[in-house]
Amino acid sequence: GTEDKASDHTNESTGEFTTIFKNIDEARNRIGTILLLPTELPAGYELDWIEWSKYDDQRQYITQIYKNKQDLLEISQLIDSVRSQDKTFIQNIDGSFAEEVVVDNRHIVFTKLGGKIKRAVWYEDDSRCEIIGNLTEEEIVNIIKSLDKSPE
């Protein structure tokens, strides 16, 4: 149906080209193998939308939003082959150092964003990846384990 059609938008001043998808298959087809899609989500979460922005300098930004009633789960990838090696050290809101766990060779740093909201950040290939949500560490780890590059 028409609801599957992605909407495209170009911002001439920033050289940003943005597409919003409501359909995972269409996003996968258009974005290709760099898109990290979760094959497992906590119960109740469903895709709301995926936003894909491309910039003139080759950077790409992909945000996936999943919803469970009032709770949002955000999975984002900043793909930047030029600056991907700038790994920033991550601190908690209160300035304490965040803990790092290793999952499937991914070094994941967990930070608390206040309340029950947690953020996980890790680097993969040329991407800085982030998951933010009202989830337990275990749930976030399970999502990360399930993240799969699209089938070739």
mmCIF file of C-alpha atoms in Angstrom:
data_model
loop_
_atom_site.group_PDB
_atom_site.id
_atom_site.type_symbol
_atom_site.label_atom_id
_atom_site.label_comp_id
_atom_site.label_asym_id
_atom_site.label_seq_id
_atom_site.Cartn_x
_atom_site.Cartn_y
_atom_site.Cartn_z
ATOM 1 C CA GLY A 1 0.000 0.000 0.000
ATOM 2 C CA THR A 2 0.955 3.651 -0.083
ATOM 3 C CA GLU A 3 2.021 3.613 3.546
ATOM 4 C CA ASP A 4 5.135 1.669 2.579
ATOM 5 C CA LYS A 5 6.458 4.420 0.333
ATOM 6 C CA ALA A 6 9.512 6.100 1.752
ATOM 7 C CA SER A 7 9.544 9.893 1.833
ATOM 8 C CA ASP A 8 12.651 11.623 0.513
ATOM 9 C CA HIS A 9 13.860 15.077 1.463
ATOM 10 C CA THR A 10 16.962 16.976 0.355
ATOM 11 C CA ASN A 11 18.424 19.929 2.232
ATOM 12 C CA GLU A 12 20.534 21.853 -0.288
ATOM 13 C CA SER A 13 22.349 24.000 2.282
ATOM 14 C CA THR A 14 23.772 21.097 4.274
ATOM 15 C CA GLY A 15 23.981 18.640 1.402
ATOM 16 C CA GLU A 16 21.830 16.315 3.458
ATOM 17 C CA PHE A 17 19.550 13.801 1.808
ATOM 18 C CA THR A 18 17.068 12.179 4.191
ATOM 19 C CA THR A 19 14.684 9.293 3.658
ATOM 20 C CA ILE A 20 12.075 8.106 6.157
ATOM 21 C CA PHE A 21 10.962 4.485 5.967
ATOM 22 C CA LYS A 22 7.980 2.886 7.645
ATOM 23 C CA ASN A 23 8.815 -0.518 6.206
ATOM 24 C CA ILE A 24 11.845 -2.596 7.197
ATOM 25 C CA ASP A 25 12.174 -4.421 3.881
ATOM 26 C CA GLU A 26 12.176 -1.192 1.930
ATOM 27 C CA ALA A 27 14.777 0.307 4.279
ATOM 28 C CA ARG A 28 16.918 -2.796 3.924
ATOM 29 C CA ASN A 29 16.677 -2.690 0.133
ATOM 30 C CA ARG A 30 17.542 0.988 -0.122
ATOM 31 C CA ILE A 31 20.164 1.306 2.613
ATOM 32 C CA GLY A 32 21.856 -2.016 1.985
ATOM 33 C CA THR A 33 24.310 -4.000 4.041
ATOM 34 C CA ILE A 34 25.369 -1.205 6.398
ATOM 35 C CA LEU A 35 21.953 -1.241 8.083
ATOM 36 C CA LEU A 36 22.152 -3.086 11.408
ATOM 37 C CA LEU A 37 18.686 -4.508 12.001
ATOM 38 C CA PRO A 38 17.745 -6.218 15.251
ATOM 39 C CA THR A 39 16.381 -9.693 14.703
ATOM 40 C CA GLU A 40 15.242 -9.794 18.326
ATOM 41 C CA LEU A 41 13.481 -7.058 20.268
ATOM 42 C CA PRO A 42 12.083 -6.974 23.789
ATOM 43 C CA ALA A 43 8.431 -8.009 23.884
ATOM 44 C CA GLY A 44 6.002 -5.360 22.715
ATOM 45 C CA TYR A 45 8.393 -3.283 20.604
ATOM 46 C CA GLU A 46 7.501 -2.637 16.984
ATOM 47 C CA LEU A 47 9.096 -0.506 14.302
ATOM 48 C CA ASP A 48 7.822 3.057 14.202
ATOM 49 C CA TRP A 49 10.170 4.413 11.535
ATOM 50 C CA ILE A 50 13.706 4.400 10.169
ATOM 51 C CA GLU A 51 15.415 7.603 9.107
ATOM 52 C CA TRP A 52 18.429 7.549 6.806
ATOM 53 C CA SER A 53 20.456 10.701 6.171
ATOM 54 C CA LYS A 54 23.335 10.983 3.751
ATOM 55 C CA TYR A 55 25.665 13.948 3.602
ATOM 56 C CA ASP A 56 27.937 15.331 0.893
ATOM 57 C CA ASP A 57 31.028 14.329 2.879
ATOM 58 C CA GLN A 58 30.071 10.635 2.748
ATOM 59 C CA ARG A 59 28.741 10.541 6.297
ATOM 60 C CA GLN A 60 25.528 8.639 6.846
ATOM 61 C CA TYR A 61 23.247 8.605 9.830
ATOM 62 C CA ILE A 62 20.651 5.907 10.383
ATOM 63 C CA THR A 63 18.103 6.054 13.192
ATOM 64 C CA GLN A 64 15.649 3.251 13.897
ATOM 65 C CA ILE A 65 12.781 3.972 16.273
ATOM 66 C CA TYR A 66 10.807 1.145 17.854
ATOM 67 C CA LYS A 67 7.818 1.762 20.113
ATOM 68 C CA ASN A 68 6.196 -0.100 22.969
ATOM 69 C CA LYS A 69 3.265 2.006 24.167
ATOM 70 C CA GLN A 70 4.992 5.020 25.769
ATOM 71 C CA ASP A 71 8.500 3.572 25.605
ATOM 72 C CA LEU A 72 10.807 4.362 22.726
ATOM 73 C CA LEU A 73 13.799 2.312 21.702
ATOM 74 C CA GLU A 74 16.299 4.074 19.487
ATOM 75 C CA ILE A 75 19.051 2.351 17.538
ATOM 76 C CA SER A 76 21.359 4.716 15.707
ATOM 77 C CA GLN A 77 24.409 4.381 13.502
ATOM 78 C CA LEU A 78 26.725 7.186 12.495
ATOM 79 C CA ILE A 79 28.706 5.871 9.562
ATOM 80 C CA ASP A 80 31.746 7.955 8.915
ATOM 81 C CA SER A 81 34.639 6.230 7.205
ATOM 82 C CA VAL A 82 36.736 9.396 7.416
ATOM 83 C CA ARG A 83 36.408 10.076 11.135
ATOM 84 C CA SER A 84 35.422 6.670 12.446
ATOM 85 C CA GLN A 85 38.632 6.328 14.431
ATOM 86 C CA ASP A 86 37.729 9.253 16.726
ATOM 87 C CA LYS A 87 36.503 7.049 19.520
ATOM 88 C CA THR A 88 35.327 9.344 22.278
ATOM 89 C CA PHE A 89 35.554 8.194 25.854
ATOM 90 C CA ILE A 90 32.110 8.080 27.339
ATOM 91 C CA GLN A 91 31.061 9.226 30.781
ATOM 92 C CA ASN A 92 27.888 8.896 32.767
ATOM 93 C CA ILE A 93 25.720 11.972 33.315
ATOM 94 C CA ASP A 94 27.223 12.359 36.794
ATOM 95 C CA GLY A 95 30.774 12.284 35.397
ATOM 96 C CA SER A 96 31.622 8.795 36.596
ATOM 97 C CA PHE A 97 33.197 6.482 34.084
ATOM 98 C CA ALA A 98 30.918 4.159 32.210
ATOM 99 C CA GLU A 99 31.390 0.417 32.360
ATOM 100 C CA GLU A 100 32.446 -1.504 29.307
ATOM 101 C CA VAL A 101 31.314 -4.999 28.399
ATOM 102 C CA VAL A 102 32.431 -7.088 25.468
ATOM 103 C CA VAL A 103 29.723 -8.842 23.439
ATOM 104 C CA ASP A 104 30.680 -10.765 20.306
ATOM 105 C CA ASN A 105 33.866 -8.698 19.905
ATOM 106 C CA ARG A 106 31.903 -5.485 20.277
ATOM 107 C CA HIS A 107 33.173 -3.280 23.095
ATOM 108 C CA ILE A 108 30.000 -1.794 24.488
ATOM 109 C CA VAL A 109 29.935 1.087 26.921
ATOM 110 C CA PHE A 110 26.800 1.451 29.042
ATOM 111 C CA THR A 111 25.773 4.799 30.486
ATOM 112 C CA LYS A 112 22.739 5.815 32.470
ATOM 113 C CA LEU A 113 20.846 8.770 31.058
ATOM 114 C CA GLY A 114 18.599 9.326 34.029
ATOM 115 C CA GLY A 115 15.619 7.398 35.297
ATOM 116 C CA LYS A 116 15.626 3.934 33.826
ATOM 117 C CA ILE A 117 16.938 5.101 30.462
ATOM 118 C CA LYS A 118 20.195 3.464 29.473
ATOM 119 C CA ARG A 119 22.474 4.080 26.549
ATOM 120 C CA ALA A 120 24.876 1.615 24.979
ATOM 121 C CA VAL A 121 27.573 2.874 22.631
ATOM 122 C CA TRP A 122 30.012 0.857 20.576
ATOM 123 C CA TYR A 123 32.089 1.138 17.427
ATOM 124 C CA GLU A 124 31.775 -1.231 14.538
ATOM 125 C CA ASP A 125 33.524 -1.033 11.173
ATOM 126 C CA ASP A 126 33.133 2.639 10.291
ATOM 127 C CA SER A 127 30.134 3.157 12.545
ATOM 128 C CA ARG A 128 29.471 4.604 15.943
ATOM 129 C CA CYS A 129 26.413 2.714 17.130
ATOM 130 C CA GLU A 130 24.059 3.616 19.925
ATOM 131 C CA ILE A 131 21.024 2.099 21.579
ATOM 132 C CA ILE A 132 18.915 4.207 23.926
ATOM 133 C CA GLY A 133 15.890 2.922 25.757
ATOM 134 C CA ASN A 134 14.074 2.124 28.958
ATOM 135 C CA LEU A 135 15.639 -1.330 29.033
ATOM 136 C CA THR A 136 17.810 -3.491 31.220
ATOM 137 C CA GLU A 137 21.435 -4.057 30.290
ATOM 138 C CA GLU A 138 20.538 -7.637 29.516
ATOM 139 C CA GLU A 139 17.809 -6.579 27.090
ATOM 140 C CA ILE A 140 20.193 -4.190 25.344
ATOM 141 C CA VAL A 141 22.872 -6.890 25.089
ATOM 142 C CA ASN A 142 20.312 -9.249 23.552
ATOM 143 C CA ILE A 143 19.373 -6.617 20.963
ATOM 144 C CA ILE A 144 23.045 -6.049 20.130
ATOM 145 C CA LYS A 145 23.647 -9.789 19.785
ATOM 146 C CA SER A 146 20.721 -9.932 17.382
ATOM 147 C CA LEU A 147 21.894 -7.031 15.224
ATOM 148 C CA ASP A 148 22.613 -8.360 11.828
ATOM 149 C CA LYS A 149 24.011 -6.711 8.813
ATOM 150 C CA SER A 150 21.464 -7.191 6.068
ATOM 151 C CA PRO A 151 21.903 -10.386 4.081
ATOM 152 C CA GLU A 152 24.181 -9.743 1.108
#
